[in-house]
Amino acid sequence: MDDFPIVLGINRSQDASICLMQGSHLAWAIQKERLTRRKHHWGKPGDLRDHYSPRLPGLDRPVDIVVECFPLEEEVRQLPLYEEELAATLRLAHGARRARISHHMAHLYSVFHPSAFEEAAVMVIDGQGSPVADFTEHWSGASQTPGDWREVSSFYTASRAGGVNCIGKQVWDRDDERLVGLGMFYFLLTQAIFPGEGNEGKVMGLAPYGDPDALGLPLLSVEGMAVGIPQAWRSLLRERKRFRFGSVDARFTDCANLAAAGQRAFEEALLGLAHWLYRETGAEHLCFAGGTALNCSANARLLRETPFRRVFLPPAPGDAGTALGCAVYGLAEVAGQCCDFRWSADYLGPPPQLADIEAALEGAGKGENAFVIEQPRGRDALCARMLDLLCSGRVVGLYQGRSEFGPRALGHRSILADPRRDCVRDWINARVKGREWFCPLSPVVPEERAPAYFDLSGPSPFMQFAAPVRPEIAPMLPAITHVDGTARPQTVSPSDDPLLRALLAGFEVRTGVPVLLNTSFNGHDEPIVETPFEAVAAFRQMPLHALAMPPFLVTKRREPELPA
């Protein structure tokens, strides 16, 4: 092994993912769903052979370290199949080393080591993690020898000089029907209103339409690190017909009231855990990961209402981010090297090639549903054409560079529009995204201009915190202002993406507003587009007016109707 070992991190769970590092250089990280086009696709034996190796560069090189995480026993039972796959698919270097780590340990290494902090308290909260094997750590949830226990939350202190120390875990016995934990609570809440996977964001968007007191539900019980779900909640969440959004038996008011009560209970419990962690550690800074860290409304309260000076969340805090955590663990703990990778950007997908963009557009200018393909001379000319379209009320897809690893589109796989037009939000939700009318859409804004428009306490480059839109500004930006007066902004610093910066500056020159509407480039129940071919196919299917794929701008000879 040389001074820059090649490290492969693989998450075999829900939202399966893979990450390749050479030393501290992160070559790429990507979710399986972006390759298979199946949302939240689980990891399975054969992924390396069937999906990763044929599509991702660098896997033909000798790999020095492989680190994997398996959250559930069902996956662990298949270890022999994974072992065979690694041996048959990868070129393992002489003396290659391998490790398997727990789900929460992978979350921990995905958030602390790539943060800017020298030391911090770390909080990992999700639905249920790995079986708990090491009970030398402090833990909460049992008074006798544990059986089939699962970690639902973990709390640590972490230091670059002193390493990692677990100060507590809440665990759940799978034989106990009484579910516990904050992540499990929000999962059950979501399932009561919206079936399927990955709909927690819909609950968060619906909550401001409801009254949190209307159903008379209590807050969750919080004792130290342990969160319990009261009987009143457990009983009500079984009433699926009453609260299943869109069903004939459910009223919108009831659905919204349940979402509001659940969101408030979640936020208050999260604050309780954060205050407990601060009292235990006295740390200045907090790192937060796990699926619950995608709740931007709650995250904003962590910033405002806890004693921590700074709060860091990775752009991929959910299960997908654990592949990166596995790779970082391999570098730091297996190779014993300092990890210099930092979450300064989320553009971690493998870079697309110009030849692939040209191939995706080949022949698109012919036929009944032909495209008009332009190649403006340089970035400024491309921006000018995009601004012409945006200022005239048209909606533009943007495909450029490496894709975002996390679930938020941050200007590389985005749909952009004019936030001053109220009808744009409803039109995108109904016609483009095919989702519920109440779902909010997000703004993107230059970092230095953000305080004039949003009540933000600092930069928000990964769209992770809800912030009040300033009252005098909200009427000017109806398409990105939610019913509660908040938005989830993405701030773009002067050193960030130059095309986004140029678009925002040009939009302000033309309209007086340095803000654009930004939502992810994907159709209903589809992952965000990954390849140029997928971007062109999505553009053909959606009623978008233009697609910017630098150096090209693509429009339709038969233009769709304008938002109205």
Coordinates of C-alpha atoms in Angstrom, one line a residue:
M1 CA 0.0 0.0 0.0
D2 CA 1.5 3.4 -0.9
D3 CA 1.0 6.7 0.8
F4 CA -2.3 7.3 -0.9
P5 CA -4.3 4.1 -0.4
I6 CA -7.3 3.5 -2.6
V7 CA -10.3 3.1 -0.3
L8 CA -13.7 1.8 -1.2
G9 CA -16.7 2.4 1.0
I10 CA -20.0 0.5 0.4
N11 CA -23.3 1.0 2.1
R12 CA -25.4 -2.2 1.6
S13 CA -28.6 -0.9 3.2
Q14 CA -31.6 1.2 2.1
D15 CA -30.4 4.0 -0.2
A16 CA -27.4 1.9 -1.1
S17 CA -24.4 3.8 -2.1
I18 CA -20.7 3.6 -2.9
C19 CA -17.7 5.9 -2.5
L20 CA -14.1 5.8 -3.8
M21 CA -11.2 7.7 -2.2
Q22 CA -7.5 7.8 -3.0
G23 CA -6.0 9.1 0.2
S24 CA -8.0 12.2 1.2
H25 CA -9.1 12.8 -2.5
L26 CA -12.7 11.8 -3.0
A27 CA -12.9 10.4 -6.5
W28 CA -16.7 10.1 -6.5
A29 CA -19.7 9.0 -4.4
I30 CA -23.0 8.0 -5.7
Q31 CA -26.3 6.3 -4.7
K32 CA -27.3 3.1 -6.4
E33 CA -30.7 4.6 -7.3
R34 CA -29.0 7.1 -9.7
L35 CA -27.8 4.1 -11.7
T36 CA -30.8 1.8 -11.5
R37 CA -33.5 4.5 -11.5
R38 CA -35.3 2.9 -8.6
K39 CA -35.7 5.3 -5.6
H40 CA -34.2 4.2 -2.3
H41 CA -32.9 1.1 -3.9
W42 CA -31.5 -1.4 -1.3
G43 CA -28.1 -2.8 -1.5
K44 CA -27.9 -6.4 -2.8
P45 CA -25.3 -9.0 -3.6
G46 CA -24.3 -8.4 -7.2
D47 CA -24.3 -4.6 -7.1
L48 CA -20.6 -4.3 -7.7
R49 CA -20.8 -6.7 -10.7
D50 CA -24.1 -5.4 -12.2
H51 CA -24.3 -1.7 -11.4
Y52 CA -21.1 -0.2 -10.0
S53 CA -18.2 -1.7 -11.9
P54 CA -19.7 -1.2 -15.4
R55 CA -20.6 2.4 -14.8
L56 CA -18.1 3.9 -12.4
P57 CA -14.5 4.8 -13.2
G58 CA -11.5 3.6 -11.2
L59 CA -12.9 0.2 -10.0
D60 CA -10.5 -1.6 -12.2
R61 CA -7.6 -0.4 -10.2
P62 CA -6.1 -2.3 -7.2
V63 CA -8.1 -1.5 -4.1
D64 CA -6.2 -1.3 -0.8
I65 CA -9.1 -1.1 1.7
V66 CA -12.7 -2.0 1.5
V67 CA -15.1 -1.0 4.3
E68 CA -18.8 -1.9 4.3
C69 CA -21.8 -1.4 6.6
F70 CA -24.8 -3.7 6.9
P71 CA -27.6 -2.4 9.0
L72 CA -29.8 -5.4 9.2
E73 CA -29.4 -9.0 10.1
E74 CA -31.0 -10.1 6.8
E75 CA -28.0 -8.5 4.9
V76 CA -25.5 -10.0 7.3
R77 CA -26.8 -13.5 6.6
Q78 CA -25.8 -13.0 3.0
L79 CA -22.1 -12.2 3.8
P80 CA -20.8 -15.2 1.9
L81 CA -22.4 -13.8 -1.3
Y82 CA -20.8 -10.4 -0.7
E83 CA -17.5 -12.0 0.0
E84 CA -17.6 -13.9 -3.3
E85 CA -18.6 -10.7 -5.2
L86 CA -15.7 -8.7 -3.8
A87 CA -13.2 -11.4 -4.8
A88 CA -14.7 -11.9 -8.3
T89 CA -15.3 -8.2 -9.2
L90 CA -12.6 -6.1 -7.6
R91 CA -8.8 -6.1 -8.0
L92 CA -7.8 -6.3 -4.4
A93 CA -4.2 -5.1 -3.9
H94 CA -1.6 -7.4 -2.2
G95 CA -2.2 -7.2 1.5
A96 CA -5.6 -5.5 1.0
R97 CA -7.5 -5.0 4.2
R98 CA -11.2 -5.1 4.8
A99 CA -13.6 -4.0 7.6
R100 CA -17.3 -4.0 8.4
I101 CA -18.6 -1.3 10.7
S102 CA -22.0 -0.5 12.2
H103 CA -24.5 1.7 10.6
H104 CA -24.2 4.4 13.2
M105 CA -20.4 4.3 13.1
A106 CA -20.6 4.9 9.4
H107 CA -22.9 7.9 10.0
L108 CA -20.5 9.2 12.6
Y109 CA -17.5 9.1 10.2
S110 CA -19.6 10.7 7.4
V111 CA -20.2 13.8 9.5
F112 CA -17.4 14.6 12.0
H113 CA -14.2 13.9 10.1
P114 CA -15.4 15.8 6.9
S115 CA -16.6 18.8 9.1
A116 CA -14.6 21.9 9.9
F117 CA -14.4 21.2 13.6
E118 CA -11.4 20.0 15.6
E119 CA -13.7 18.6 18.2
A120 CA -17.5 18.3 18.6
A121 CA -20.4 16.4 20.1
V122 CA -22.0 14.1 17.5
M123 CA -25.7 13.0 17.4
V124 CA -26.8 10.2 15.1
I125 CA -30.6 9.6 15.0
D126 CA -32.5 7.4 12.5
G127 CA -35.1 4.7 12.4
Q128 CA -33.1 1.6 13.4
G129 CA -29.5 0.8 12.9
S130 CA -27.3 -2.2 13.3
P131 CA -27.7 -4.9 15.9
V132 CA -26.0 -3.7 19.1
A133 CA -23.0 -6.0 19.7
D134 CA -20.8 -3.9 22.0
F135 CA -22.5 -3.2 25.3
T136 CA -19.4 -1.9 27.0
E137 CA -20.8 1.5 25.9
H138 CA -23.5 3.3 27.8
W139 CA -26.9 2.6 26.5
S140 CA -30.6 3.1 27.3
G141 CA -33.5 0.8 26.9
A142 CA -33.1 -2.3 28.9
S143 CA -32.4 -3.5 32.5
Q144 CA -31.3 -7.0 31.7
T145 CA -29.1 -8.9 29.2
P146 CA -30.2 -7.6 25.8
G147 CA -31.6 -9.9 23.1
D148 CA -32.1 -8.6 19.5
W149 CA -31.4 -5.0 20.2
R150 CA -31.1 -2.3 17.5
E151 CA -29.5 1.2 18.0
V152 CA -32.0 4.0 17.2
S153 CA -29.8 6.9 18.4
S154 CA -26.1 7.3 19.3
F155 CA -24.2 10.1 21.0
Y156 CA -20.5 10.7 20.9
T157 CA -17.7 13.1 21.5
A158 CA -15.2 13.3 18.7
S159 CA -11.8 14.9 18.5
R160 CA -9.2 14.8 15.7
A161 CA -6.5 14.5 18.4
G162 CA -8.3 12.2 20.9
G163 CA -10.5 10.0 18.7
V164 CA -14.1 9.0 19.2
N165 CA -15.9 8.1 22.4
C166 CA -19.5 6.9 22.6
I167 CA -21.3 8.4 25.6
G168 CA -24.7 6.8 25.0
K169 CA -27.1 4.9 22.8
Q170 CA -30.8 4.3 22.8
V171 CA -31.7 0.8 21.7
W172 CA -34.9 -1.0 20.9
D173 CA -35.7 -4.7 21.4
R174 CA -37.2 -6.1 18.2
D175 CA -39.2 -8.5 20.3
D176 CA -40.9 -5.5 22.1
E177 CA -44.0 -4.2 20.2
R178 CA -43.6 -0.8 21.8
L179 CA -41.5 1.1 19.3
V180 CA -39.1 3.7 20.6
G181 CA -36.9 6.4 19.3
L182 CA -37.3 9.7 17.4
G183 CA -36.5 8.3 14.0
M184 CA -39.0 5.5 14.4
F185 CA -41.6 8.0 15.6
Y186 CA -41.3 10.1 12.4
F187 CA -41.3 7.0 10.3
L188 CA -44.6 5.9 11.8
L189 CA -46.1 9.4 11.5
T190 CA -45.2 9.4 7.8
Q191 CA -46.6 5.9 7.2
A192 CA -49.9 7.0 8.8
I193 CA -50.3 9.8 6.2
F194 CA -48.3 8.8 3.2
P195 CA -47.5 5.2 2.4
G196 CA -44.3 4.1 0.7
E197 CA -40.7 5.1 1.2
G198 CA -39.1 8.5 1.6
N199 CA -42.2 10.7 2.2
E200 CA -41.0 12.3 5.4
G201 CA -40.5 15.6 3.5
K202 CA -44.2 15.7 2.6
V203 CA -45.1 15.5 6.3
M204 CA -42.8 18.4 7.0
G205 CA -44.4 20.4 4.1
L206 CA -47.9 19.6 5.2
A207 CA -47.4 20.4 8.9
P208 CA -47.7 24.2 8.6
Y209 CA -51.3 23.8 7.2
G210 CA -52.4 22.2 10.5
D211 CA -53.1 23.0 14.1
P212 CA -50.7 21.0 16.4
D213 CA -53.2 21.3 19.3
A214 CA -56.3 20.1 17.5
L215 CA -56.0 16.4 18.2
G216 CA -55.0 16.8 21.8
L217 CA -51.8 14.8 21.4
P218 CA -49.0 15.0 23.9
L219 CA -45.3 15.6 23.3
L220 CA -43.0 12.6 23.2
S221 CA -41.4 11.5 26.4
V222 CA -37.7 12.4 26.7
E223 CA -35.6 11.1 29.5
G224 CA -31.9 11.8 29.0
M225 CA -31.0 10.2 25.7
A226 CA -34.2 8.1 25.5
V227 CA -37.3 9.0 23.5
G228 CA -40.5 7.2 24.1
I229 CA -43.7 7.2 22.1
P230 CA -46.8 7.7 24.4
Q231 CA -49.8 5.4 24.1
A232 CA -52.0 8.2 22.8
W233 CA -49.7 8.5 19.8
R234 CA -49.4 4.7 19.3
S235 CA -53.2 4.4 19.2
L236 CA -53.9 7.3 16.9
L237 CA -51.2 6.3 14.4
R238 CA -53.0 3.0 13.8
E239 CA -56.0 4.9 12.4
R240 CA -54.7 4.7 8.9
K241 CA -58.0 5.3 7.1
R242 CA -58.6 8.5 9.0
F243 CA -55.3 10.1 8.2
R244 CA -54.3 8.5 4.8
F245 CA -53.9 11.6 2.6
G246 CA -56.0 11.4 -0.5
S247 CA -58.2 8.5 0.6
V248 CA -62.0 8.9 0.6
D249 CA -62.1 8.6 4.4
A250 CA -59.5 11.2 5.2
R251 CA -60.1 14.9 5.5
F252 CA -57.3 17.3 4.6
T253 CA -57.7 19.1 8.0
D254 CA -57.1 15.9 9.9
C255 CA -54.1 15.0 7.9
A256 CA -52.6 18.4 8.3
N257 CA -53.4 18.5 12.1
L258 CA -51.6 15.1 12.6
A259 CA -48.6 16.3 10.6
A260 CA -48.5 19.5 12.6
A261 CA -48.7 17.7 16.0
G262 CA -46.1 15.2 14.9
Q263 CA -43.7 17.9 13.6
R264 CA -44.0 19.8 16.8
A265 CA -43.5 16.6 18.9
F266 CA -40.4 15.7 16.8
E267 CA -38.9 19.2 17.1
E268 CA -39.4 19.4 20.9
A269 CA -37.9 15.9 21.4
L270 CA -34.9 16.7 19.2
L271 CA -34.2 19.9 21.2
G272 CA -34.4 17.9 24.4
L273 CA -31.8 15.4 23.1
A274 CA -29.5 18.2 22.0
H275 CA -29.8 20.0 25.3
W276 CA -29.0 16.7 27.1
L277 CA -26.0 16.1 24.8
Y278 CA -24.7 19.6 25.6
R279 CA -25.0 19.1 29.3
E280 CA -23.1 15.8 29.0
T281 CA -20.3 17.1 26.8
G282 CA -20.1 20.9 27.2
A283 CA -19.0 20.9 23.5
E284 CA -19.1 24.1 21.5
H285 CA -20.0 22.4 18.2
L286 CA -22.6 19.8 17.2
C287 CA -22.5 17.4 14.3
F288 CA -25.8 15.8 13.4
A289 CA -26.4 12.8 11.0
G290 CA -29.0 10.1 10.4
G291 CA -32.2 10.3 8.4
T292 CA -33.8 12.7 10.9
A293 CA -31.2 15.3 10.0
L294 CA -33.1 15.9 6.7
N295 CA -35.8 17.7 8.7
C296 CA -34.9 21.3 7.9
S297 CA -37.5 22.9 10.1
A298 CA -36.2 21.1 13.2
N299 CA -32.6 21.8 12.1
A300 CA -33.3 25.5 12.1
R301 CA -34.4 25.3 15.8
L302 CA -31.1 23.4 16.6
L303 CA -29.3 26.5 15.4
R304 CA -31.5 29.0 17.3
E305 CA -32.5 27.3 20.5
T306 CA -29.5 25.2 21.7
P307 CA -26.3 26.3 23.4
F308 CA -24.1 24.9 20.6
R309 CA -22.2 27.7 18.8
R310 CA -22.2 26.0 15.5
V311 CA -24.2 23.0 14.0
F312 CA -23.0 21.0 11.0
L313 CA -25.0 18.6 9.0
P314 CA -23.6 16.8 5.9
P315 CA -25.4 17.3 2.6
A316 CA -26.1 13.5 2.7
P317 CA -27.0 12.8 6.3
G318 CA -29.3 9.8 5.5
D319 CA -28.3 6.3 4.8
A320 CA -26.7 7.1 1.4
G321 CA -24.0 9.1 3.2
T322 CA -22.8 6.1 5.1
A323 CA -20.8 4.9 2.0
L324 CA -18.7 8.0 2.4
G325 CA -18.5 7.4 6.1
C326 CA -17.2 3.9 5.4
A327 CA -14.5 5.2 3.1
V328 CA -13.4 7.9 5.7
Y329 CA -13.3 5.2 8.4
G330 CA -11.1 3.1 6.1
L331 CA -8.7 6.0 5.6
A332 CA -8.6 7.2 9.2
E333 CA -8.8 3.9 11.2
V334 CA -7.7 1.1 8.9
A335 CA -4.9 3.0 7.1
G336 CA -4.2 5.3 10.1
Q337 CA -4.0 8.4 7.9
C338 CA -5.4 11.9 8.5
C339 CA -8.5 12.6 6.5
D340 CA -8.3 16.0 4.8
F341 CA -11.6 15.7 2.9
R342 CA -14.1 18.4 3.9
W343 CA -17.8 18.8 3.0
S344 CA -17.1 22.0 1.1
A345 CA -19.4 21.0 -1.8
D346 CA -21.8 18.2 -2.6
Y347 CA -20.9 17.7 -6.3
L348 CA -19.4 14.2 -5.8
G349 CA -20.9 12.2 -8.7
P350 CA -18.6 10.9 -11.5
P351 CA -18.0 13.7 -14.0
P352 CA -20.0 13.4 -17.3
Q353 CA -18.1 13.6 -20.6
L354 CA -18.7 16.1 -23.4
A355 CA -18.9 13.1 -25.8
D356 CA -21.8 11.7 -23.8
I357 CA -23.7 15.0 -23.8
E358 CA -23.2 15.3 -27.6
A359 CA -24.3 11.6 -28.0
A360 CA -27.5 12.3 -25.9
L361 CA -28.4 15.2 -28.2
E362 CA -27.5 13.4 -31.5
G363 CA -30.6 13.3 -33.7
A364 CA -32.7 15.3 -31.2
G365 CA -33.1 18.0 -33.8
K366 CA -35.1 15.8 -36.1
G367 CA -38.6 14.4 -36.1
E368 CA -42.0 15.5 -35.1
N369 CA -41.0 16.3 -31.5
A370 CA -37.7 17.8 -32.5
F371 CA -35.5 20.0 -30.3
V372 CA -33.8 23.2 -31.2
I373 CA -30.1 22.9 -30.2
E374 CA -28.1 26.0 -29.7
Q375 CA -24.4 26.4 -28.7
P376 CA -23.9 29.9 -27.3
R377 CA -20.4 31.3 -27.3
G378 CA -19.3 31.0 -23.8
R379 CA -20.8 31.0 -20.3
D380 CA -22.0 34.6 -20.4
A381 CA -23.9 34.0 -23.7
L382 CA -25.5 30.8 -22.3
C383 CA -26.5 32.7 -19.1
A384 CA -28.0 35.5 -21.2
R385 CA -30.2 33.0 -23.1
M386 CA -31.2 31.3 -19.9
L387 CA -32.1 34.6 -18.3
D388 CA -34.2 35.5 -21.4
L389 CA -36.2 32.4 -20.8
L390 CA -36.5 32.7 -17.0
C391 CA -37.5 36.3 -17.0
S392 CA -40.3 35.5 -19.5
G393 CA -41.9 33.0 -17.2
R394 CA -40.4 29.9 -18.7
V395 CA -39.0 26.9 -16.6
V396 CA -35.5 25.7 -17.4
G397 CA -33.8 22.4 -16.6
L398 CA -30.1 22.7 -15.7
Y399 CA -27.7 19.8 -16.2
Q400 CA -24.0 20.6 -15.6
G401 CA -20.9 18.9 -14.1
R402 CA -20.8 16.3 -11.4
S403 CA -24.1 15.4 -9.8
E404 CA -25.1 16.1 -6.2
F405 CA -24.5 13.1 -3.8
G406 CA -27.2 14.2 -1.3
P407 CA -30.9 14.4 -1.9
R408 CA -31.0 18.1 -2.6
A409 CA -30.4 19.5 -6.1
L410 CA -27.9 22.3 -5.7
G411 CA -27.6 23.7 -9.2
H412 CA -26.1 20.7 -11.1
R413 CA -29.3 18.7 -11.6
S414 CA -31.9 21.4 -11.1
I415 CA -35.0 22.9 -12.4
L416 CA -35.0 26.7 -12.3
A417 CA -37.8 29.3 -12.5
D418 CA -38.8 32.9 -11.5
P419 CA -39.7 32.9 -7.8
R420 CA -41.8 36.1 -8.2
R421 CA -44.6 34.3 -10.1
D422 CA -47.0 32.6 -7.7
C423 CA -48.4 30.3 -10.4
V424 CA -45.0 28.8 -11.0
R425 CA -45.0 26.8 -7.8
D426 CA -48.4 25.2 -8.5
W427 CA -47.5 24.5 -12.2
I428 CA -44.2 22.8 -11.3
N429 CA -45.8 20.7 -8.6
A430 CA -48.7 19.6 -10.8
R431 CA -47.3 19.5 -14.3
V432 CA -43.6 18.8 -13.8
K433 CA -43.1 17.0 -10.6
G434 CA -46.5 15.3 -10.3
R435 CA -46.7 15.8 -6.5
E436 CA -49.0 17.3 -3.9
W437 CA -49.9 21.0 -4.2
F438 CA -48.7 21.9 -0.7
C439 CA -45.1 20.9 -1.3
P440 CA -42.8 23.9 -1.0
L441 CA -40.1 24.8 -3.5
S442 CA -36.8 26.2 -2.6
P443 CA -34.8 29.4 -3.4
V444 CA -31.1 29.7 -4.3
V445 CA -29.4 33.1 -3.5
P446 CA -25.9 34.5 -3.3
E447 CA -24.5 34.0 0.2
E448 CA -23.7 37.7 0.7
R449 CA -27.2 38.7 -0.4
A450 CA -29.1 36.1 1.6
P451 CA -29.4 38.1 4.9
A452 CA -31.4 40.8 3.1
Y453 CA -34.0 38.2 2.0
F454 CA -33.9 35.5 4.7
D455 CA -33.5 35.4 8.5
L456 CA -30.4 33.1 8.3
S457 CA -27.7 32.9 11.0
G458 CA -25.0 31.9 8.5
P459 CA -24.4 30.2 5.2
S460 CA -26.6 27.3 4.1
P461 CA -24.9 25.8 1.1
F462 CA -26.7 22.5 1.3
M463 CA -30.3 23.6 1.7
Q464 CA -30.6 22.1 5.2
F465 CA -32.3 24.8 7.3
A466 CA -35.7 26.4 7.1
A467 CA -35.5 30.2 7.5
P468 CA -38.1 32.9 7.7
V469 CA -38.5 34.9 4.6
R470 CA -38.3 38.6 5.7
P471 CA -41.8 39.9 5.9
E472 CA -41.2 42.8 3.5
I473 CA -39.7 40.3 1.0
A474 CA -42.2 37.5 1.1
P475 CA -44.9 39.1 -1.1
M476 CA -42.1 39.6 -3.8
L477 CA -41.2 35.8 -3.7
P478 CA -44.5 33.9 -3.5
A479 CA -43.3 30.8 -5.4
I480 CA -40.6 30.0 -2.7
T481 CA -42.4 31.2 0.4
H482 CA -44.2 28.5 2.3
V483 CA -47.5 29.0 4.0
D484 CA -45.7 29.6 7.4
G485 CA -43.5 32.3 5.9
T486 CA -40.4 30.2 5.7
A487 CA -38.2 28.9 2.9
R488 CA -35.3 26.4 2.6
P489 CA -32.6 28.5 0.9
Q490 CA -29.4 27.4 -0.7
T491 CA -26.7 30.0 -0.4
V492 CA -24.0 30.2 -3.1
S493 CA -20.6 31.7 -2.0
P494 CA -18.3 33.6 -4.4
S495 CA -16.1 30.5 -4.6
D496 CA -19.0 28.2 -5.5
D497 CA -20.5 27.3 -8.8
P498 CA -19.7 30.1 -11.4
L499 CA -22.7 29.4 -13.6
L500 CA -25.1 29.7 -10.7
R501 CA -23.4 32.9 -9.5
A502 CA -23.6 34.4 -13.0
L503 CA -27.3 33.5 -13.3
L504 CA -28.2 35.0 -9.9
A505 CA -26.2 38.2 -10.7
G506 CA -27.9 38.5 -14.1
F507 CA -31.3 37.9 -12.7
E508 CA -30.8 40.6 -10.1
V509 CA -29.7 43.1 -12.8
R510 CA -32.9 42.3 -14.8
T511 CA -35.4 42.0 -12.0
G512 CA -33.9 43.5 -8.9
V513 CA -34.1 40.2 -7.1
P514 CA -31.0 37.9 -6.7
V515 CA -33.1 34.8 -6.1
L516 CA -34.2 31.9 -8.3
L517 CA -36.5 29.0 -7.6
N518 CA -34.5 25.8 -7.5
T519 CA -36.0 22.3 -7.4
S520 CA -34.6 18.9 -8.3
F521 CA -34.5 17.6 -11.9
N522 CA -36.6 14.5 -11.7
G523 CA -40.1 13.4 -12.5
H524 CA -42.7 11.8 -10.3
D525 CA -41.3 9.1 -8.0
E526 CA -38.0 9.1 -10.0
P527 CA -34.5 9.7 -8.7
I528 CA -32.7 12.9 -9.8
V529 CA -31.3 12.5 -13.3
E530 CA -27.7 11.3 -13.4
T531 CA -26.6 11.0 -17.1
P532 CA -27.0 13.3 -20.1
F533 CA -29.2 10.7 -21.7
E534 CA -31.5 10.7 -18.6
A535 CA -31.6 14.5 -18.6
V536 CA -32.6 14.6 -22.3
A537 CA -35.3 11.9 -21.8
A538 CA -36.7 13.7 -18.7
F539 CA -36.7 17.0 -20.7
R540 CA -38.7 15.3 -23.5
Q541 CA -41.3 13.9 -21.1
M542 CA -41.7 17.0 -18.9
P543 CA -43.3 20.3 -20.0
L544 CA -40.1 22.2 -19.4
H545 CA -39.3 25.0 -21.8
A546 CA -35.6 24.6 -22.1
L547 CA -32.7 22.5 -21.0
A548 CA -29.2 24.0 -20.4
M549 CA -26.5 21.4 -20.8
P550 CA -23.3 23.4 -21.1
P551 CA -22.2 24.2 -23.7
F552 CA -25.6 23.6 -25.2
L553 CA -29.1 25.1 -24.8
V554 CA -32.0 23.0 -25.9
T555 CA -35.6 24.2 -26.5
K556 CA -38.6 22.5 -28.1
R557 CA -40.0 23.4 -31.5
R558 CA -43.5 22.8 -30.0
E559 CA -43.2 24.9 -26.9
P560 CA -45.3 23.8 -23.8
E561 CA -47.8 26.3 -22.4
L562 CA -46.5 28.8 -19.9
P563 CA -47.3 28.5 -16.2
A564 CA -50.6 30.2 -15.5

